[in-house]
Every structure is written in structure tokens, then in C-alpha cells.
XYZ file of C-alpha atoms in Angstrom:
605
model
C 0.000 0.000 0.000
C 2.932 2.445 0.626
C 4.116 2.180 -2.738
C 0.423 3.233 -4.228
C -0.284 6.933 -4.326
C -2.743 8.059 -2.259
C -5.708 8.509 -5.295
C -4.933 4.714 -5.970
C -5.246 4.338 -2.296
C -8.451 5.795 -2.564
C -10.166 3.580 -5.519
C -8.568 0.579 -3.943
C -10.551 0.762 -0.747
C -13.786 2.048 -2.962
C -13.138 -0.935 -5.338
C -12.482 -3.384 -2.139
C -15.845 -2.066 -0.650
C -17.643 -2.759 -3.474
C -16.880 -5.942 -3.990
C -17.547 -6.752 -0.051
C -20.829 -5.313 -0.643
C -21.830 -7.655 -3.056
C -20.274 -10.259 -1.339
C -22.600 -10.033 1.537
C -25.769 -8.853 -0.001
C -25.700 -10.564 -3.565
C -23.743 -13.693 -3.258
C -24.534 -13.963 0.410
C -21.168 -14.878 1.782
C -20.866 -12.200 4.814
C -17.791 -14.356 6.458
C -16.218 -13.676 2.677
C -17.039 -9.674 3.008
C -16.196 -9.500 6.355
C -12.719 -11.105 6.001
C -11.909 -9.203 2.708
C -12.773 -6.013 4.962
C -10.888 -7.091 8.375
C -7.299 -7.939 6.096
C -8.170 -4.185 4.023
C -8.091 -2.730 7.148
C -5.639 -4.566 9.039
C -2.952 -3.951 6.398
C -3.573 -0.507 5.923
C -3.539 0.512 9.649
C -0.584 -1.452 9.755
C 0.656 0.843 6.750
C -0.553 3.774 8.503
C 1.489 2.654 11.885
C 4.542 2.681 9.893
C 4.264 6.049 8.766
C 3.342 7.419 12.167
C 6.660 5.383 13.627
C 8.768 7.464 11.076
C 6.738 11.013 11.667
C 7.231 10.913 15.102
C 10.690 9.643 14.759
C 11.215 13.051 13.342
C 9.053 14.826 15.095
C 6.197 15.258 13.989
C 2.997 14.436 15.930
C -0.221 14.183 13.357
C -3.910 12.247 13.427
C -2.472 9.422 12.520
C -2.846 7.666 15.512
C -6.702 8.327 16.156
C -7.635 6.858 13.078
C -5.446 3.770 13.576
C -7.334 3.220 16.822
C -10.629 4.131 15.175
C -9.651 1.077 12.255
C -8.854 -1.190 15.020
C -11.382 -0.896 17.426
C -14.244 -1.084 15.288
C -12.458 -4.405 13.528
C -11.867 -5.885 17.132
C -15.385 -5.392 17.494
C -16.723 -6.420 14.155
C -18.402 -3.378 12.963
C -16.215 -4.080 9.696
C -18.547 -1.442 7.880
C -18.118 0.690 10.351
C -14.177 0.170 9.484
C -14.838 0.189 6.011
C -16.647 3.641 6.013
C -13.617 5.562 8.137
C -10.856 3.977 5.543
C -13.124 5.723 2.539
C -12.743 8.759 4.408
C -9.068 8.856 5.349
C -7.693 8.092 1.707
C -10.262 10.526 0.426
C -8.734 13.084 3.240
C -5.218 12.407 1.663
C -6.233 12.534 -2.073
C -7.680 15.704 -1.454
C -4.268 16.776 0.258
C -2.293 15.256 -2.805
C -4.551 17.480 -5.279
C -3.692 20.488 -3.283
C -0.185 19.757 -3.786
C -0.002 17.899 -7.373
C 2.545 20.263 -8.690
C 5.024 20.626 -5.478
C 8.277 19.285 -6.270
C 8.970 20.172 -9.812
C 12.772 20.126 -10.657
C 14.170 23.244 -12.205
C 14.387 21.530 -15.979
C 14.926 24.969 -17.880
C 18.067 26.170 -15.455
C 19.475 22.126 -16.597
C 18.837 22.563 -20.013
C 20.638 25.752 -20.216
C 23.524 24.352 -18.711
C 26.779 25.004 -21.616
C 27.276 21.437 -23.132
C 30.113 22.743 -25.145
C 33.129 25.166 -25.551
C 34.947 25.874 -28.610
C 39.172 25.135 -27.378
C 41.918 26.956 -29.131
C 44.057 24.103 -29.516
C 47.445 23.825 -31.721
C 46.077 26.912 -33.423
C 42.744 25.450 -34.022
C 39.507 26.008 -32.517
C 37.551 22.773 -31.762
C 34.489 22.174 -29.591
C 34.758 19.850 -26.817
C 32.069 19.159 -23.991
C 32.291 21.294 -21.497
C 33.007 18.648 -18.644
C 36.328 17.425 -20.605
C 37.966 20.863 -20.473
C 40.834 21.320 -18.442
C 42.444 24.082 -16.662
C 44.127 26.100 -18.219
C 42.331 25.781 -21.497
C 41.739 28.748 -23.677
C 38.212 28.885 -24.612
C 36.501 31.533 -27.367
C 33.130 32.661 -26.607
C 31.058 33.743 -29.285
C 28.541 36.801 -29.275
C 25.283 36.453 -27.606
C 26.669 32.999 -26.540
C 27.291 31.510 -22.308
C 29.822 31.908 -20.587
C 30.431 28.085 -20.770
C 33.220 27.974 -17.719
C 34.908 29.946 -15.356
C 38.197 32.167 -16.192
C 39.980 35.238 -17.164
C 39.758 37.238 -20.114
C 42.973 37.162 -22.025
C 41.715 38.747 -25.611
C 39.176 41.049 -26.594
C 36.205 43.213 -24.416
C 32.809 42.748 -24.160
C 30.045 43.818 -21.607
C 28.360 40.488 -20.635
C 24.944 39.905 -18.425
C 25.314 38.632 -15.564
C 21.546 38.989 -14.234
C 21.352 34.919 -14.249
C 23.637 35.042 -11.631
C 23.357 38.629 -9.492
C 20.365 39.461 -10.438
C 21.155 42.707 -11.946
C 20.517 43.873 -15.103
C 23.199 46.402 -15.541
C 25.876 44.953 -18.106
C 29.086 44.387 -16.787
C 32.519 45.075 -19.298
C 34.772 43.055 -18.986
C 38.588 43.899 -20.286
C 41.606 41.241 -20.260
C 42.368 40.208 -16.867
C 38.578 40.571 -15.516
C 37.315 36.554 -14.062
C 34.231 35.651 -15.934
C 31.650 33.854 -14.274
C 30.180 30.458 -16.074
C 26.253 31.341 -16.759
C 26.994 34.884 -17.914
C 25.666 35.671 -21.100
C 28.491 37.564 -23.729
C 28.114 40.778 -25.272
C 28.682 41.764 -28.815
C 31.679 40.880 -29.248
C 34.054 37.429 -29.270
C 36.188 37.169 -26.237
C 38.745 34.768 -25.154
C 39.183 33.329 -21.712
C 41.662 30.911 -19.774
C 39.664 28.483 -17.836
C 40.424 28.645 -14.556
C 37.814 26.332 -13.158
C 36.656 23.067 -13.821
C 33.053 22.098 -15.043
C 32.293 20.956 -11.721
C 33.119 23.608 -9.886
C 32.418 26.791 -11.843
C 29.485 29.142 -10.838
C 26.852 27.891 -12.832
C 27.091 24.193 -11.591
C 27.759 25.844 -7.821
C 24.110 27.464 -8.584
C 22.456 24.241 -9.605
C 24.301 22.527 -6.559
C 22.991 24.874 -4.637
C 18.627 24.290 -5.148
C 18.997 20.753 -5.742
C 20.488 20.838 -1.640
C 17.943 23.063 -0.547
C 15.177 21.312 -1.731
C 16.550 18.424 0.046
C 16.321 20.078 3.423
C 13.494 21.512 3.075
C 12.325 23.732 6.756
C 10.407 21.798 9.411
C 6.780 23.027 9.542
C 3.458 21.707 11.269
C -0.146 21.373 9.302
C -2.508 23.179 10.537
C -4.965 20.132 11.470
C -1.860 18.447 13.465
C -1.991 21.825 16.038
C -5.473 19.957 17.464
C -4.469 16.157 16.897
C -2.678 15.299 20.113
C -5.276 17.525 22.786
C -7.970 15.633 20.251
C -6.529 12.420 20.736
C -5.710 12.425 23.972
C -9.499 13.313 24.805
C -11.276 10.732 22.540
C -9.187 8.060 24.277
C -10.052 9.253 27.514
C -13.563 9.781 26.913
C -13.729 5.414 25.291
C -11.838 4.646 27.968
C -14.210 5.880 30.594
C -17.267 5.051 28.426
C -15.955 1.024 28.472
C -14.841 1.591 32.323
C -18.511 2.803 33.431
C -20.522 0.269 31.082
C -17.919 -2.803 31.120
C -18.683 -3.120 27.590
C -15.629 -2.702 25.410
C -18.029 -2.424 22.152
C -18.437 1.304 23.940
C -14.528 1.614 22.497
C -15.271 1.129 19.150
C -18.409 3.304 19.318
C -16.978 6.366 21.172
C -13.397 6.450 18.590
C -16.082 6.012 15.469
C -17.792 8.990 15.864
C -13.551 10.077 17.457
C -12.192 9.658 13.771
C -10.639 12.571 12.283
C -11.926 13.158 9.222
C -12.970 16.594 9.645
C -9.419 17.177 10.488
C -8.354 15.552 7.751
C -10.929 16.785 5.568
C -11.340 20.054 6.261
C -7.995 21.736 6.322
C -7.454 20.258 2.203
C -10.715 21.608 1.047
C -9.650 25.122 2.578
C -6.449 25.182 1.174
C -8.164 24.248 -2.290
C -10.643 27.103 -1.941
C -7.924 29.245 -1.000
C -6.168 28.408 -3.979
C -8.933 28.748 -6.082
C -9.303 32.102 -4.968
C -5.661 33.037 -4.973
C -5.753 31.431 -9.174
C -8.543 34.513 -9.757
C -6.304 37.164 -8.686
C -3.119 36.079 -10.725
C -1.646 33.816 -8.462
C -0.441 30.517 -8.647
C 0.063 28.784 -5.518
C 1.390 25.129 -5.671
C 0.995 23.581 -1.968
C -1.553 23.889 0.584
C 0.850 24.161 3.391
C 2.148 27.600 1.774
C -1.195 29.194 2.571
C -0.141 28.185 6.465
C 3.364 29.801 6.592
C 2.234 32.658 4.928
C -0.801 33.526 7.039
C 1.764 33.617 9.450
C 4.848 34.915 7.998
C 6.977 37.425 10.299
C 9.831 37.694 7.592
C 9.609 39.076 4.427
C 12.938 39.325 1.962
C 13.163 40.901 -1.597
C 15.375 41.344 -4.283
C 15.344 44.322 -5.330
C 15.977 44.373 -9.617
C 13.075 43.359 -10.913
C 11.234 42.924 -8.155
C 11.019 46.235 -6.354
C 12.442 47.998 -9.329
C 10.945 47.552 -12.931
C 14.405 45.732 -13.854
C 14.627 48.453 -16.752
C 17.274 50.906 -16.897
C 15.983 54.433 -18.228
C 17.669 57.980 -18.451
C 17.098 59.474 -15.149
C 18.972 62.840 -16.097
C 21.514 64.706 -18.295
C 23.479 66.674 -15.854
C 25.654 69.514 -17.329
C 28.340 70.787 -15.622
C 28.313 74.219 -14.204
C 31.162 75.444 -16.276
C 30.031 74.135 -19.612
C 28.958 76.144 -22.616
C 26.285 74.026 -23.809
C 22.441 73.233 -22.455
C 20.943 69.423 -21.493
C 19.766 69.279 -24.920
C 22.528 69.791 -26.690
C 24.966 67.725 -24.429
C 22.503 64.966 -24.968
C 21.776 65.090 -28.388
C 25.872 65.115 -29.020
C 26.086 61.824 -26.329
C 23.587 60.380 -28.465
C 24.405 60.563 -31.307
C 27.968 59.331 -30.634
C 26.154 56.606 -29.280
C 23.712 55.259 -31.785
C 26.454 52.559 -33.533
C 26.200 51.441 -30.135
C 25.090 47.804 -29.243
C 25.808 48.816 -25.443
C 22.533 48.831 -23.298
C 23.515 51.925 -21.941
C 23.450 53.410 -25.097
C 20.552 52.007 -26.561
C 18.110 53.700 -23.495
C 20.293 57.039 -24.182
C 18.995 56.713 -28.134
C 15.550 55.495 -26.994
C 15.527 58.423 -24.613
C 16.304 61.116 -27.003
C 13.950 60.311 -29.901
C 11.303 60.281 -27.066
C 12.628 63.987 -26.179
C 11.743 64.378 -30.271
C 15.843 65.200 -30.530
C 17.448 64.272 -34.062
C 20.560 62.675 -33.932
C 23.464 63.583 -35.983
C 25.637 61.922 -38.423
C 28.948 60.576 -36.479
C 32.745 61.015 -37.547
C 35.405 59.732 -36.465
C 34.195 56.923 -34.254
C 36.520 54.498 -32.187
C 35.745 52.148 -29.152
C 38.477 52.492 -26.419
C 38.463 48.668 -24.259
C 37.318 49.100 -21.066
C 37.418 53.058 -21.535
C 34.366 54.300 -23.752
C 34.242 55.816 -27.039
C 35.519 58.804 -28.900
C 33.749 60.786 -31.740
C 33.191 63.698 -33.795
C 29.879 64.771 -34.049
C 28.681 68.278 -35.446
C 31.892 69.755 -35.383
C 32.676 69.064 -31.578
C 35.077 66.084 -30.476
C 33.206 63.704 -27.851
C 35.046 61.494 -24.998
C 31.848 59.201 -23.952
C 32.543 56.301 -21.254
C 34.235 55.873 -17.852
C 34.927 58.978 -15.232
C 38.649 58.071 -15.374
C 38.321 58.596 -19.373
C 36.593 61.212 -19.502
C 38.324 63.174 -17.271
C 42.202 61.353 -16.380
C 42.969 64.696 -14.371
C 40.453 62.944 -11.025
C 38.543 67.063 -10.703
C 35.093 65.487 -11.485
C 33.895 63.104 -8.305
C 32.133 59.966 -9.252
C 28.246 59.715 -8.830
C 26.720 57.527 -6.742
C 24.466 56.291 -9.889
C 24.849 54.031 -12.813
C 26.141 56.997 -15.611
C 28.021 57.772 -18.575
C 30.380 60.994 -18.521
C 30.691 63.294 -21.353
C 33.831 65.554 -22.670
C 33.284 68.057 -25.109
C 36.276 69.624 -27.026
C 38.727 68.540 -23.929
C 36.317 69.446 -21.449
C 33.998 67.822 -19.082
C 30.780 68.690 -20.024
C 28.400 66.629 -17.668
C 26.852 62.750 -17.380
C 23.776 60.843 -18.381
C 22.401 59.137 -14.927
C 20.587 55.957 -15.683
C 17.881 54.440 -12.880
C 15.811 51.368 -12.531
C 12.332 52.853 -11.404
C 11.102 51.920 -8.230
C 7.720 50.059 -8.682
C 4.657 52.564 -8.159
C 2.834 49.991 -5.653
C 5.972 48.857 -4.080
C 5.479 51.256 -0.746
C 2.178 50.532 -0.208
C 2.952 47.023 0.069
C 4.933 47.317 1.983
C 3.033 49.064 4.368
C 0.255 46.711 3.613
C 2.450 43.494 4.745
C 3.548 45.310 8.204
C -0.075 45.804 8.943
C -0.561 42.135 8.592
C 2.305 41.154 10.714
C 5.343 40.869 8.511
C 6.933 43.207 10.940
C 10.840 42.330 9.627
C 11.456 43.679 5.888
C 14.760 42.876 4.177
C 16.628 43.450 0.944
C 18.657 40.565 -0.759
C 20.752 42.089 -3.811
C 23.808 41.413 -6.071
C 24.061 45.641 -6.104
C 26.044 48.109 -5.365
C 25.296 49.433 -1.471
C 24.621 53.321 -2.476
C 22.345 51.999 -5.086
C 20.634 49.622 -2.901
C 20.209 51.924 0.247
C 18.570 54.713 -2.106
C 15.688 52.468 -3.413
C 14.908 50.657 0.154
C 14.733 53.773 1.075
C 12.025 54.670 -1.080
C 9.917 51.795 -0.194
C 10.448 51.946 3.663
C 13.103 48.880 4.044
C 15.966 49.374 6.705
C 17.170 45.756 6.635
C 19.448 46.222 3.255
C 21.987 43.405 2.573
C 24.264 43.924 -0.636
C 26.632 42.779 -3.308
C 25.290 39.233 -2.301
C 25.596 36.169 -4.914
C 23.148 33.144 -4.525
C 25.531 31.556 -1.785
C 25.066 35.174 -0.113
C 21.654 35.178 0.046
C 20.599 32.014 1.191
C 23.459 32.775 3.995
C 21.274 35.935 4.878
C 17.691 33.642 4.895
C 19.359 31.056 7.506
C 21.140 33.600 9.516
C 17.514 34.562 9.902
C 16.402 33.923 13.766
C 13.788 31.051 14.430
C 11.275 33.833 16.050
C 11.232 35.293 12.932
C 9.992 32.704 10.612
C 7.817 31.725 8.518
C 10.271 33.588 6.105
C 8.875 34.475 2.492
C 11.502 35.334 -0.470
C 10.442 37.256 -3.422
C 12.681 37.439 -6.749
C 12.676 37.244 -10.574
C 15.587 35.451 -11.259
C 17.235 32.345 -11.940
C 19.726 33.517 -9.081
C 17.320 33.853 -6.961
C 15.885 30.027 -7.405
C 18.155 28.431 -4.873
C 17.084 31.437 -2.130
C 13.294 30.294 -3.157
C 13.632 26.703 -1.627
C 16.010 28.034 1.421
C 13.277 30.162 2.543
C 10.003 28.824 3.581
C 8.050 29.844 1.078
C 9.641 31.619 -2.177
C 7.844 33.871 -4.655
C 8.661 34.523 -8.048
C 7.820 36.974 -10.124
C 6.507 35.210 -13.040
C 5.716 37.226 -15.874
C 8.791 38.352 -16.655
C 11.075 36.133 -14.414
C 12.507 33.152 -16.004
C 11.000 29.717 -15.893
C 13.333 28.317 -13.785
C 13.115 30.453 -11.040
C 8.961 30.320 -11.315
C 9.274 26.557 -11.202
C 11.507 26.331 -7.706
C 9.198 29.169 -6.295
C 6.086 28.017 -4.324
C 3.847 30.608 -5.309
C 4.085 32.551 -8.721
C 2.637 35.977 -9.528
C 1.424 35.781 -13.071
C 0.573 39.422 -13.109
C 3.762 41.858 -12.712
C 1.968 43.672 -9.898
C 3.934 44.084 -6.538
C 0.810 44.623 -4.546
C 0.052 40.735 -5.121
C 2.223 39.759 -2.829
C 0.288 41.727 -0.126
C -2.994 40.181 -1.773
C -1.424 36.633 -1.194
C -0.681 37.079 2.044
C -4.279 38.675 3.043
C -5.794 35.333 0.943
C -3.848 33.031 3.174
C -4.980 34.491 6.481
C -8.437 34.454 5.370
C -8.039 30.847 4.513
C -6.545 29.909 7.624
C -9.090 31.526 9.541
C -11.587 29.377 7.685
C -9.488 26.542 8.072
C -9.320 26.509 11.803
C -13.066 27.321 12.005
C -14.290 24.668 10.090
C -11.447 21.868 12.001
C -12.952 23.251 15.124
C -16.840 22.490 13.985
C -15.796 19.846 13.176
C -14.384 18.868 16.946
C -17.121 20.517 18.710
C -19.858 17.945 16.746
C -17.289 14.733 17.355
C -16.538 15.878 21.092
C -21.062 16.082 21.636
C -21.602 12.924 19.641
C -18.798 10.912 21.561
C -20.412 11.471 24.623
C -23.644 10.221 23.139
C -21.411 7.165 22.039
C -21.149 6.901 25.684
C -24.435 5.874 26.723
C -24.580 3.019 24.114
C -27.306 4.481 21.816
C -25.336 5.051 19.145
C -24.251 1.829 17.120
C -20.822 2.026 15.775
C -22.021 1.893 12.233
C -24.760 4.632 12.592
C -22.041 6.700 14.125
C -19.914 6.120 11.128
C -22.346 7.357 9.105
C -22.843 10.402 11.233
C -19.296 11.054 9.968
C -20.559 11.794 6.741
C -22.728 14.674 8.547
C -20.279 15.666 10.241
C -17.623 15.539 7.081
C -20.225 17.982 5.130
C -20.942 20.702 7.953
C -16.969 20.999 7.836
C -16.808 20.778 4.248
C -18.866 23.446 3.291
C -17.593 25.934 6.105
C -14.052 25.204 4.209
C -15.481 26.417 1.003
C -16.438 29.495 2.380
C -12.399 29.896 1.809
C -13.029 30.722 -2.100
C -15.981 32.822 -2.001
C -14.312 35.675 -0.048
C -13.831 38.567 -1.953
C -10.867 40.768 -0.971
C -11.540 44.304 0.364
């Protein structure tokens, strides 16, 4: 039976039933239906024993052990029916639990396929491709345009700028000249570069990324369901209550009787259909959530962590302003329709947003003269006359009078002189404030930051949103340090990201959400929950949806308890036959059933 999923579980014991049934009523042979049922049952209480052994081995304390007693007693007794009614029950309970959950545990298959397979190897004056595990150190590798960075090493020919978001997050390109380390998983620029490999396969950053989910999903955070918070006190009571029941009659059918009417179905019942109604209702406002036991930790998350590109910004670098300097002969417009145009041969994404910026500002751009890329450095022109220096600080002005700013930018030199910068920002997202207030109000009292940027830049847009906790220039092996380093009174702990770097931080944390419609696949496939809508404010929505449902949740376990508890005490006084009270189960299993739906009708404020 352990090897059978729990929905083959289910139609087993239905199957099983029906064939007792006719057993006893159309072939006549009760002995035949009664054995069939007694062996059922015997075997999977035995099954079910197993699996407590191991959960409290680790533990865990669930409702395991009510039912098993439930199963028993009523076999001991011979109210097989009885039996057979509470097994239909507790494989239906775990179905239902299994459907909540049918797509937990999917493997991140798009970060594995776009593992590097292959590397092209200058060898002997020849370039040959060779799989990308076979490579040695010290192996000079060419990387194409547009291609990955298929291994760790150092640039030892050419410049390119290459993006490194897979990895940090951040979508600002990063140039790298000879003697700059290259990280495996970074995507080249526009133009060929060659590098010595100074890592193996193995052990470059890529494969340290993959390394790094596949052993935090295997150590996945302790956490208790919500219907296991009632099943010890619950337990301990119904046993008490048979107990006392057989003591005061002397009739140990009273057992059976008092733990069928005991059995914790509406537990097990219950708490699924919630979670599926919360789901449901989480689907209609563009959110995916994969497990039931998510909606728990977040209704009571205390910790919330975000990356910030992407996530809190837009991920989109635009022109945030053309500062001209105070000495300089010419006005915003002109220095940027020079920078501009300079720029527009330019397959740098720096300069692309300066060209898309000016032909918003209606600005016509100018024929170039004279062009020629400096490595590392920046570009010189002539444009209308006027000699540009575009690029670098230190380029653009080798003398050190200008200081740097504390913002992603491009300096300009007109005619020899330094004639101002282009600033570029990522926009903070319009909602991202407000949910951030919104997510206090509900109790996620600690707000952090997780990013691969630069401190100055980080600080200024946490700022914005009200975020004090700020932790920077962090890699994935940064970031899931800062989630564990996270104390144990403030968890649940939520992550929210865009990015394949941010996948192994998704399964470190208790729950992770990802950013789905523009995030990549992989990282939406390790997260728990997945915002299909690029709207901030649905992580405040979530949350609000899974307190609701827990609410519900507990109300509906807690009918559920307060009908068992009144009918067990009936039970007492004999006047309720083990099989009737079996079937009162089913009463009792749709008065907590349809207080769990309530779960998806709720309509959020």
C-alpha cells in the first residue's frame, strides 16, 4: 500500500468495498465480506502505523494515531462497515491533500537545459568544440557573441560587456577587459572574447548554482499542518472519553463506538478543502500557488525578503537625467543630443536607453565622424563639429577634478572638457510602498533586501519603499546565507525574486515567490507561489488570501471537533451503534466541508 499513491489508495478501498458489498448482499457470503474487509483494514492501519513510527521519529505528531485506533477498534469489534466507512474517508482526506499539492516538487528543468554542453578550445592553433566537462584548466576557450559563458576564467583577448543577471540578479551589463574573471552562466556581449579556464566544469558558478537548489530542496524547513496543532489535545481526549465510556458500562463495544464517531476526518478533511478554496481564490487574482501548506506559513509569515531588480524595481534601466556641468557652454539638450548621437552605432545597453531616450525627447541625432571604441574606456567621436570622450569617469576626465556619482552613468567631454553625465535608474515600482506598508499591517513586521548591487544603489531604493534591513553585493551563496542567519522567532520567512539567481534562495526560505511574468522559468518553477501578473501589490494580496483561509481553516477543524466531542459522549451511553455513528461522519464531514469552502468565495476588500 505504501508504494500506491494516495488517489490509488483511494479507488482501492472504494473498489475493495464494493466488492464486499456484493459479497454479503448478492452472493450472500458475509464471512467472505467481512474477512476481505478485516485484512483491508488490518494492512492498511498497519501501513498507517509505519508512517506514524517514522513522523514521530522526526518529530512530527499528526492524526495518525486516532484513526489507527478508530480502524482497530471497530475491527476488534466487528463493525467491519463501520471500518470500512472511516478507511473511505481517510484516503479521500489524503487525495484531497495530494490534489492540493499535485505540482510541489517540480525540478528546475529549464536552469538544466541551459547548462553550456560545449566550448569551442583553441588548440594547436585550431579552434575545436569539446564538452564542457572534458575541459581542463588552463584551457583557452573563445566565446562567441550572444553565446554563455560556458566555464569559469579570465579574459585574455578582446572586451565585451556580458549579463550577468542569471547570476546577481542585476541587469546592468558588466565590461569586462583582459584580466577581468568571468563567471560560467553569464551571457556575452557583442563581441568574441577569449578566456583561460580557470575552473573546472564541476566547480564553476553555474554548476555551484544548480548545486545549490537541488540541496535546498533536500532540506526543506520543518513546519506543522494546521490540522496536526489539534491532533494530540484531540486524541488524547477521545481516548479518555472510550476509555471511561468502556470503564462505566464494562462493555468494550463502547470503544469502538466512542473512537467512530472520534475519527478525524474533519481534520483531515477540512484543512485540504480550505487550502483548495484558498487556492482557487488566490488562481482569480493572478496567483499561482502550488501547496496547501504555503497558505499556512504565509498567514503567518513574520519575515519578508526581496530582491530588489526586478522585483522592487521595474528591472529596466531608463535615463534618469543629463546633468551639465556648471562650467560648460552648452544646455541638457545639446549635451545629450551630441552623447547620443555618438552613441547610436552602439550595441551597449547603456546606449541604446540614451537613443531610446532622445527620440522620445523628439531630438534628431546627428551623423557621427570619427568613431573608435576604447576597451574598457568608452568611445571617442566627432559629431557636429565638436570632439566627444563618452565612457568611464577616469576617461573622460584622467585629471580625477570630477567626483564619481553615486548612480549608474556615462560621462561626457566636449572639445577637452567635461561637459556633464547621463544618470541611468531602474524605477522603483509605483505599488511597491504601499505594500509594503500593507504586509507590516498584517504582521510581517521584519522587511529585508537581498541584492547582487552596489550598497549606495541599494540603500537609495529601500529607502524609497520603507526597508531598513538592506543586505548587498550578495551572490546566490550570499543570500541564502542571509535567509538562515535569519532567527527562528522570525519565521515563517517568504523570499520574493525574478531570477534564476534567486531560485536556490526560493527553496532556502520557507516559502519563495517569483515573479513570473517576466522572471525566467526556472526560477517560477523552484518558487512556491508565482505571480502571473507583474503587480507588486500581489504579494500583499497573497498574504491577506492566506490568512483568510486559515481563519476558515481553523473554524471549520474546530466544527468539526465541537460535533465529534457532543456525539462521543452520546457514544457513551450506548445508543449510538458504531455503524450509525460512522455514518454520522458523513454529517459531520459535510458541515466541515462546506464551512471550508467558504475559503473561495471571499472577496478581498
Amino acid at each position: 500500500m505504501q508504494k500506491l499513491s494516495n488517489k490509488q489508495k483511494l479507488w482501492l478501498i472504494i473498489i475493495i468495498a464494493a466488492v464486499a458489498v456484493i459479497l454479503q448482499y448478492a452472493c450472500g457470503y458475509p464471512l467472505l465480506a467481512q474477512i476481505l474487509v478485516t485484512v483491508v483494514g488490518a494492512v492498511v492501519a498497519l501501513s498507517m502505523f509505519i508512517e506514524m513510527v517514522k513522523s514521530i521519529r522526526t518529530g512530527d505528531y499528526g492524526v495518525d494515531l486516532l484513526a489507527i485506533l478508530a480502524v482497530v477498534a471497530t475491527l476488534a469489534v466487528s463493525e467491519y462497515w463501520a471500518a470500512m466507512v472511516i478507511l473511505v474517508m481517510l484516503t479521500g482526506g489524503d487525495a484531497l491533500e495530494d490534489y492540493a499539492a499535485k505540482k510541489a516538487n517540480t525540478e528546475l528543468k529549464t536552469l538544466l537545459d541551459n547548462t553550456p554542453q560545449t566550448a569551442h578550445v583553441v588548440k594547436d592553433g585550431t579552434t575545436i568544440d569539446v564538452g564542457v566537462k572534458e575541459v581542463p584548466i588552463g584551457a583557452n576557450v573563445i566565446v562567441k557573441p550572444g553565446e554563455i559563458i560556458p566555464l569559469d576564467g579570465k579574459v585574455i583577448t578582446g572586451q565585451s560587456d556580458l549579463d550577468e543577471s542569471s547570476l546577481t540578479g542585476e541587469s546592468r551589463p558588466v565590461s569586462k577587459i583582459p584580466g577581468d574573471e568571468v563567471m560560467s552562466g553569464s551571457v556575452n556581449g557583442a563581441n568574441s572574447i577569449t578566456i583561460r579556464v580557470t575552473k573546472l566544469a564541476k566547480d564553476g558558478q553555474y554548476q555551484q548554482l544548480v548545486k545549490l537548489v537541488k540541496t535546498a530542496e533536500s532540506s526543506p524547513a520543518h513546519f506543522v499542518r494546521l490540522a496536526d496543532h489539534y491532533a494530540v489535545p484531540f486524541t488524547i481526549a477521545a481516548i479518555v472519553i472510550a476509555l471511561a465510556a468502556w470503564w462505566w458500562s464494562g462493555n468494550p463495544v463502547r470503544i469502538a463506538e466512542v473512537l467512530v464517531v472520534a475519527s478525524p476526518c474533519p481534520l483531515i478533511l477540512a484543512a485540504p478543502i480550505a487550502m483548495i478554496s484558498g487556492m482557487s481564490r488566490a488562481s482569480r487574482n493572478g496567483i499561482v500557488v502550488k501547496t496547501g501548506t504555503v497558505l499556512e506559513k504565509l498567514a503567518n509569515a513574520k519575515t519578508g525578503a526581496f530582491d530588489k531588480t526586478g522585483t522592487i524595481t521595474n528591472g529596466q534601466l531608463e535615463v534618469g537625467q543629463v546633468i551639465v556641468a556648471p562650467h560648460a557652454k552648452f544646455t541638457s539638450e545639446e549635451v545629450l543630443k551630441l552623447a547620443a548621437s555618438a552613441e547610436s552605432e552602439s550595441s551597449h545597453i547603456l546606449a541604446r536607453s540614451l537613443i531610446n531616450y532622445a527620440k522620445k525627447q523628439s531630438i534628431k541625432l546627428s551623423p557621427v565622424k570619427e568613431l573608435q571604441e576604447l576597451t574598457g574606456k568608452g568611445i571617442t567621436a566627432s559629431v557636429d563639429d565638436h570632439q566627444l570622450k563618452i565612457g568611464k569617469l577616469t576617461f573622460v576626465d584622467p585629471a580625477g577634478k570630477q567626483e564619481l556619482l553615486p548612480y549608474t552613468a556615462v560621462y561626457i567631454a566636449i572639445d577637452g572638457q567635461y561637459a556633464g553625465a547621463v544618470t541611468f535608474i531602474d524605477h522603483v515600482r509605483s505599488e511597491a510602498q504601499r505594500t509594503m506598508n500593507e504586509l507590516r499591517k498584517m504582521g510581517v513586521t521584519n522587511l529585508m533586501m537581498l541584492t547582487g548591487d552596489q550598497t549606495s544603489f541599494a540603500k537609495e531604493v529601500a529607502k524609497q519603499v520603507g526597508i531598513s534591513d538592506v543586505k548587498t553585493n550578495l551572490l546566490p551563496q550570499g543570500k541564502i546565507a542571509a535567509l538562515k542567519a535569519i532567527p527562528l522567532d522570525q519565521h515563517p520567512v517568504f523570499m520574493v525574486g525574478d531570477g534564476v539567481n534567486d531560485a536556490p534562495s526560493f527553496v532556502t526560505a520557507d516559502v519563495g515567490i517569483a515573479m513570473g511574468a517576466h522572471g525566467a522559468t526556472a526560477a517560477s518553477e523552484s518558487a512556491s507561489v508565482v505571480i502571473i501578473r507583474d503587480d507588486l501589490s500581489r504579494i500583499a494580496k497573497i498574504v491577506k488570501i492566506s490568512q483568510d483561509t486559515i481563519k476558515i481553516a481553523k473554524q471549520a477543524v474546530l466544527i468539526g471537533i465541537a460535533i465529534c466531542t457532543i456525539l462521543m459522549l452520546i457514544a457513551c451511553t450506548g445508543i449510538l451503534p458504531a455503524f450509525v455513528g460512522a455514518m454520522f461522519q458523513e454529517v459531520i464531514d459535510t458541515v466541515s466541508i462546506l464551512w471550508a469552502l467558504k475559503a473561495r468565495k471571499i472577496k478581498l476588500d
